Short mmCIF file of C-alpha atoms in Angstrom, two decimals:
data_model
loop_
_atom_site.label_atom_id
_atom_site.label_comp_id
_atom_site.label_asym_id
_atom_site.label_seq_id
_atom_site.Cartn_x
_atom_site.Cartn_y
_atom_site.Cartn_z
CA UNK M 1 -2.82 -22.68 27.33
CA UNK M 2 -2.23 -20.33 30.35
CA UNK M 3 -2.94 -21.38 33.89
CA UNK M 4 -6.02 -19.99 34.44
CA UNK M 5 -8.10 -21.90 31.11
CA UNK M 6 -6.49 -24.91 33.00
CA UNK M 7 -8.25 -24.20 35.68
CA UNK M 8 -11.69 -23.25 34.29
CA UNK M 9 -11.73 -25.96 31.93
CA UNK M 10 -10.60 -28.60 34.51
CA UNK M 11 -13.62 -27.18 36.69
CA UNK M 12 -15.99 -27.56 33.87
CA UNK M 13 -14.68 -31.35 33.14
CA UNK M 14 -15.17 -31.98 36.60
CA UNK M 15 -18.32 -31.03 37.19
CA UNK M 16 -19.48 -32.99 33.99
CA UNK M 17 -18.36 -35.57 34.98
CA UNK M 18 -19.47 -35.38 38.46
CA UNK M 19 -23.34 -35.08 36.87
CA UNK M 20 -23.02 -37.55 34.30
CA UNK M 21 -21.49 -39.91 37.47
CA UNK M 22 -24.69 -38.91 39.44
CA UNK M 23 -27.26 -39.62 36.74
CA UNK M 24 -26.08 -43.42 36.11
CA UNK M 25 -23.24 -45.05 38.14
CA UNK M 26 -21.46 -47.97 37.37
CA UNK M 27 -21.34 -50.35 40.94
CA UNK M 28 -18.03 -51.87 40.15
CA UNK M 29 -16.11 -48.43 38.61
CA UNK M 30 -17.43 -46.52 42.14
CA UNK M 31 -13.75 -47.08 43.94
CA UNK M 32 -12.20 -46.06 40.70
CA UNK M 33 -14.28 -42.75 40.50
CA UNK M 34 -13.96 -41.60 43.95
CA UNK M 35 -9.59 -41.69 43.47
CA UNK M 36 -9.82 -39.83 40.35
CA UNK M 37 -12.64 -36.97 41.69
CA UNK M 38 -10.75 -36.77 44.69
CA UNK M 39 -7.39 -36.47 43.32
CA UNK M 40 -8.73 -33.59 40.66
CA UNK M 41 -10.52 -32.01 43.75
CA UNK M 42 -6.86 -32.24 46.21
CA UNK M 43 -5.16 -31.02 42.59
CA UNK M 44 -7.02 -27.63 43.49
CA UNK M 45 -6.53 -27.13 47.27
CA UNK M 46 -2.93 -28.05 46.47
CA UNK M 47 -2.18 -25.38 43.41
CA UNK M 48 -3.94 -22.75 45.52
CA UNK M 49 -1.72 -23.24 48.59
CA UNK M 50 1.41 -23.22 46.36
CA UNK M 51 0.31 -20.20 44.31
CA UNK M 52 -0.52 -18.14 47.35
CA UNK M 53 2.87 -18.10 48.07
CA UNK M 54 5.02 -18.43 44.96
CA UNK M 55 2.56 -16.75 42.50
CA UNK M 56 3.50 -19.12 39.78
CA UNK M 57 2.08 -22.22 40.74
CA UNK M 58 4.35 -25.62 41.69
CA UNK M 59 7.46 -24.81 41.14
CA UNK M 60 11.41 -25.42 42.11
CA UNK M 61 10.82 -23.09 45.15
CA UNK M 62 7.98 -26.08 46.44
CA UNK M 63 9.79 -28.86 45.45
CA UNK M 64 12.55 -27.61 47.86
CA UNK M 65 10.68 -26.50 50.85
CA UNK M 66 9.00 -30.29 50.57
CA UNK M 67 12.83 -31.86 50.38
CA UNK M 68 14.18 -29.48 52.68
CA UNK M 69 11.46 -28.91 54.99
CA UNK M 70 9.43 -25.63 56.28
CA UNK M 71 11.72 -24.87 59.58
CA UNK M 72 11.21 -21.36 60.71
CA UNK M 73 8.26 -20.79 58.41
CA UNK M 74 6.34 -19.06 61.12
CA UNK M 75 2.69 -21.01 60.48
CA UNK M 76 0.87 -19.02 62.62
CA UNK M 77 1.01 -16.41 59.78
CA UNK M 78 -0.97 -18.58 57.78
CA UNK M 79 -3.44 -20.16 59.62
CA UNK M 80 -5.89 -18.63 57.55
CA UNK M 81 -4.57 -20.26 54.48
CA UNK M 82 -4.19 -23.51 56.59
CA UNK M 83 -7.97 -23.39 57.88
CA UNK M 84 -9.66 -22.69 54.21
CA UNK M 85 -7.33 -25.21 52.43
CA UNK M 86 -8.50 -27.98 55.01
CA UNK M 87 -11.91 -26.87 55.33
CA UNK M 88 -11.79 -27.12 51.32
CA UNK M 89 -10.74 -30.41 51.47
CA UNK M 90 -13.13 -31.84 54.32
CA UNK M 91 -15.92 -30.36 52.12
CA UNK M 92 -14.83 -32.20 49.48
CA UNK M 93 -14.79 -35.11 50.13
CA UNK M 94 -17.89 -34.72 52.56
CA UNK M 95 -19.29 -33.78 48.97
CA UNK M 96 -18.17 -36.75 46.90
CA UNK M 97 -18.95 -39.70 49.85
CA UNK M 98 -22.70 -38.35 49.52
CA UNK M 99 -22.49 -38.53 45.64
CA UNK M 100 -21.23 -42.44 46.11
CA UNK M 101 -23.84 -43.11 48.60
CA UNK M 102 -26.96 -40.82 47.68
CA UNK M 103 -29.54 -41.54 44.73
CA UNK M 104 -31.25 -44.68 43.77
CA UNK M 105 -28.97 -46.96 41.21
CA UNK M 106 -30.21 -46.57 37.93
CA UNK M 107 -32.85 -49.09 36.27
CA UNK M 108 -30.03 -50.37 33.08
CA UNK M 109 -26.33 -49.36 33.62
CA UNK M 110 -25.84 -47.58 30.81
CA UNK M 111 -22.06 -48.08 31.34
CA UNK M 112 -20.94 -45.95 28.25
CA UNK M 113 -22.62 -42.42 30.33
CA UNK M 114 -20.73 -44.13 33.57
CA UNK M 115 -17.48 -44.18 31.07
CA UNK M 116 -18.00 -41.38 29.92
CA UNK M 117 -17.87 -39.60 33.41
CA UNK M 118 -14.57 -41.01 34.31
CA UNK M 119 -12.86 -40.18 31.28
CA UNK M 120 -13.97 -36.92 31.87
CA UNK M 121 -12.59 -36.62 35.74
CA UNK M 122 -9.54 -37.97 34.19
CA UNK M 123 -8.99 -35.74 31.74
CA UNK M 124 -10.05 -32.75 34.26
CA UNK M 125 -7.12 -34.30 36.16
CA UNK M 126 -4.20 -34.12 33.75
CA UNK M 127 -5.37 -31.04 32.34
CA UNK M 128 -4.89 -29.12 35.57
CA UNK M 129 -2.04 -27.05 36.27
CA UNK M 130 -0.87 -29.21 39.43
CA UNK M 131 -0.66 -32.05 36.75
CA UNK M 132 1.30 -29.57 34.30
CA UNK M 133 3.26 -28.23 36.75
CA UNK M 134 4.78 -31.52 37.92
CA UNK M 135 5.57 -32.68 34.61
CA UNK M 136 7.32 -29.51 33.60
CA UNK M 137 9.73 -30.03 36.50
CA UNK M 138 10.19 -33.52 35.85
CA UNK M 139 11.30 -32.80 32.97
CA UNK M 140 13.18 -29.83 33.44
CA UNK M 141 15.04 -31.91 36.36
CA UNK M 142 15.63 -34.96 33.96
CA UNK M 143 17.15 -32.44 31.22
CA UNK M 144 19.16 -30.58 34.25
CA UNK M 145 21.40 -34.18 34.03
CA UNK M 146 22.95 -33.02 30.82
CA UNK M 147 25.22 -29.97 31.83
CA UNK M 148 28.29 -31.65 31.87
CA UNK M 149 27.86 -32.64 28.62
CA UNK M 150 26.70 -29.00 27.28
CA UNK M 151 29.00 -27.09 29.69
CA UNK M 152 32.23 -25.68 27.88
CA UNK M 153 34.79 -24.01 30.14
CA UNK M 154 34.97 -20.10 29.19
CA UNK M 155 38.23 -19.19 27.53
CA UNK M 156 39.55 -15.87 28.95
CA UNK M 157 42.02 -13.18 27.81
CA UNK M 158 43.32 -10.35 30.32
CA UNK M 159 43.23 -6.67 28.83
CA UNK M 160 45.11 -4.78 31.02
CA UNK M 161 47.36 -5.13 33.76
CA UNK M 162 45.21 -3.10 36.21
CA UNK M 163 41.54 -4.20 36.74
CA UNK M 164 38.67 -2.60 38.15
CA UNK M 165 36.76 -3.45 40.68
CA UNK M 166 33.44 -5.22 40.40
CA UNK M 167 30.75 -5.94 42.93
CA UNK M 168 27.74 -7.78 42.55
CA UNK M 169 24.82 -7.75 45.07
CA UNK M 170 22.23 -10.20 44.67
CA UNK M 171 19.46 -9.59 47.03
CA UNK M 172 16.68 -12.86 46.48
CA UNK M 173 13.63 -12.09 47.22
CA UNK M 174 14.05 -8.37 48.08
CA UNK M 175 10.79 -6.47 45.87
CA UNK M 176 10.34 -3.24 44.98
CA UNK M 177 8.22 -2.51 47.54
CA UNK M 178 10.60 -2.59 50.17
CA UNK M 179 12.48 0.51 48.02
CA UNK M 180 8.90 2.85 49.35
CA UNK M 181 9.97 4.86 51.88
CA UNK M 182 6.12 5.55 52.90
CA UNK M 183 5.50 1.95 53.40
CA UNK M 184 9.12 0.57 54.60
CA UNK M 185 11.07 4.08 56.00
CA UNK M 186 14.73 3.90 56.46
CA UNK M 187 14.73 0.37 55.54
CA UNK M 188 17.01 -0.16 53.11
CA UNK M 189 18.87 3.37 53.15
CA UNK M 190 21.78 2.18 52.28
CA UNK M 191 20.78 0.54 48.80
CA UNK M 192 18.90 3.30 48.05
CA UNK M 193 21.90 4.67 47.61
CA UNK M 194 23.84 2.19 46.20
CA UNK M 195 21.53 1.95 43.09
CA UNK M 196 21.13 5.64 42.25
CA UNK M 197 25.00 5.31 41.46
CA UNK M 198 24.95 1.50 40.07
CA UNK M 199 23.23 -0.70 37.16
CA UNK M 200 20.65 -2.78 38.68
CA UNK M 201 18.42 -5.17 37.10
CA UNK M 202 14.76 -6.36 38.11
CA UNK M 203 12.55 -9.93 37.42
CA UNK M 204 15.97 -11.60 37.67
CA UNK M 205 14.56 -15.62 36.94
CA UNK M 206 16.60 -18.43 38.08
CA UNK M 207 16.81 -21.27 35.48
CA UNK M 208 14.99 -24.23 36.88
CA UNK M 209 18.00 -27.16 38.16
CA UNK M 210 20.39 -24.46 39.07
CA UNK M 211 19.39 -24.16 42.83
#
């Protein structure tokens, strides 16, 4: 299942359980609720912000900037994204404090509909991508502790008693877009003509634990 039915589906768990939630409550299960709505509503405003800038959801690249920290980041370029994320957020949970406090209680708790709703926020919850993201890099950084015991040193044989000269440039993060002369002019002159005369390759992927 691809990001995006994640998302929808998550939505439409959500918002079942958020009417099921509003149509009988259970007094007792109302702390319990509120974590797990709020939690699959923060899952969104916190996938968005991530995707916005790595295009791929949570991944290594977030992971790092949240060890590391954001230094030099430049936030005023993204105040925009900083003011709809938190406005998002204060809605939110502006939304979900009315839902625990609006409505009359219902005449019989009909605690298996009140159940029913948070298994259904739950589930909205670890079926989003946030949730599938994080446990794809768990695991990829728990399985990342084995290369010493899969690495085997590479066993090489010279052919010739002159070599040849081989340079690699590895520009991260440079797109092709920079390479458009009517957007970026006399940018990158200089690897323009570098790669008319050299193999290049494109969607290079770093695997995840490498750095």
């Amino acid at each position: 299942m691809n990001d995006h039915a994640r998302l929808w589906l998550s939505a439409v768990l959500l918002i079942g359980g958020l009417y099921l939630y509003r149509q009988t409550r259970a007094p007792k299960l109302k702390p319990l609720f509120f974590v797990l709505a709020l939690a699959s509503v923060l899952s969104y405003a916190v996938y968005g912000a991530a995707y916005y800038f790595t295009g791929d959801g949570i991944n290594d690249a977030v992971l790092y900037h949240l060890r590391y920290g954001l230094a030099g980041a430049g936030f005023s370029s993204y105040l925009g994204l900083i003011a709809a994320t938190s406005t998002f957020i204060i809605l939110s949970m502006a939304l979900l404090i009315r839902l625990q406090r609006s409505g009359a209680e219902p005449t019989h708790q009909r605690f298996g509909t009140s159940y029913g709703a948070h298994v259904l926020v739950l589930v909205a919850l670890a079926l989003h991508p946030t949730a599938a993201d994080l446990y794809g890099l768990i695991g990829n950084s728990a399985g990342a502790t084995d290369f010493s015991t899969f690495y085997r040193t590479a066993s090489l044989t010279k052919t010739a008693d002159v070599g040849k000269n081989f340079v690699v440039i590895y520009a991260e993060g440079l797109e092709r877009t920079y390479f458009d002369e009517t957007i970026f002019p006399g940018l990158i002159i200089g690897l323009r003509e570098l790669e008319s005369r050299s193999t290049y390759f494109t969607n290079i992927k770093q695997v995840d634990g490498t750095g």
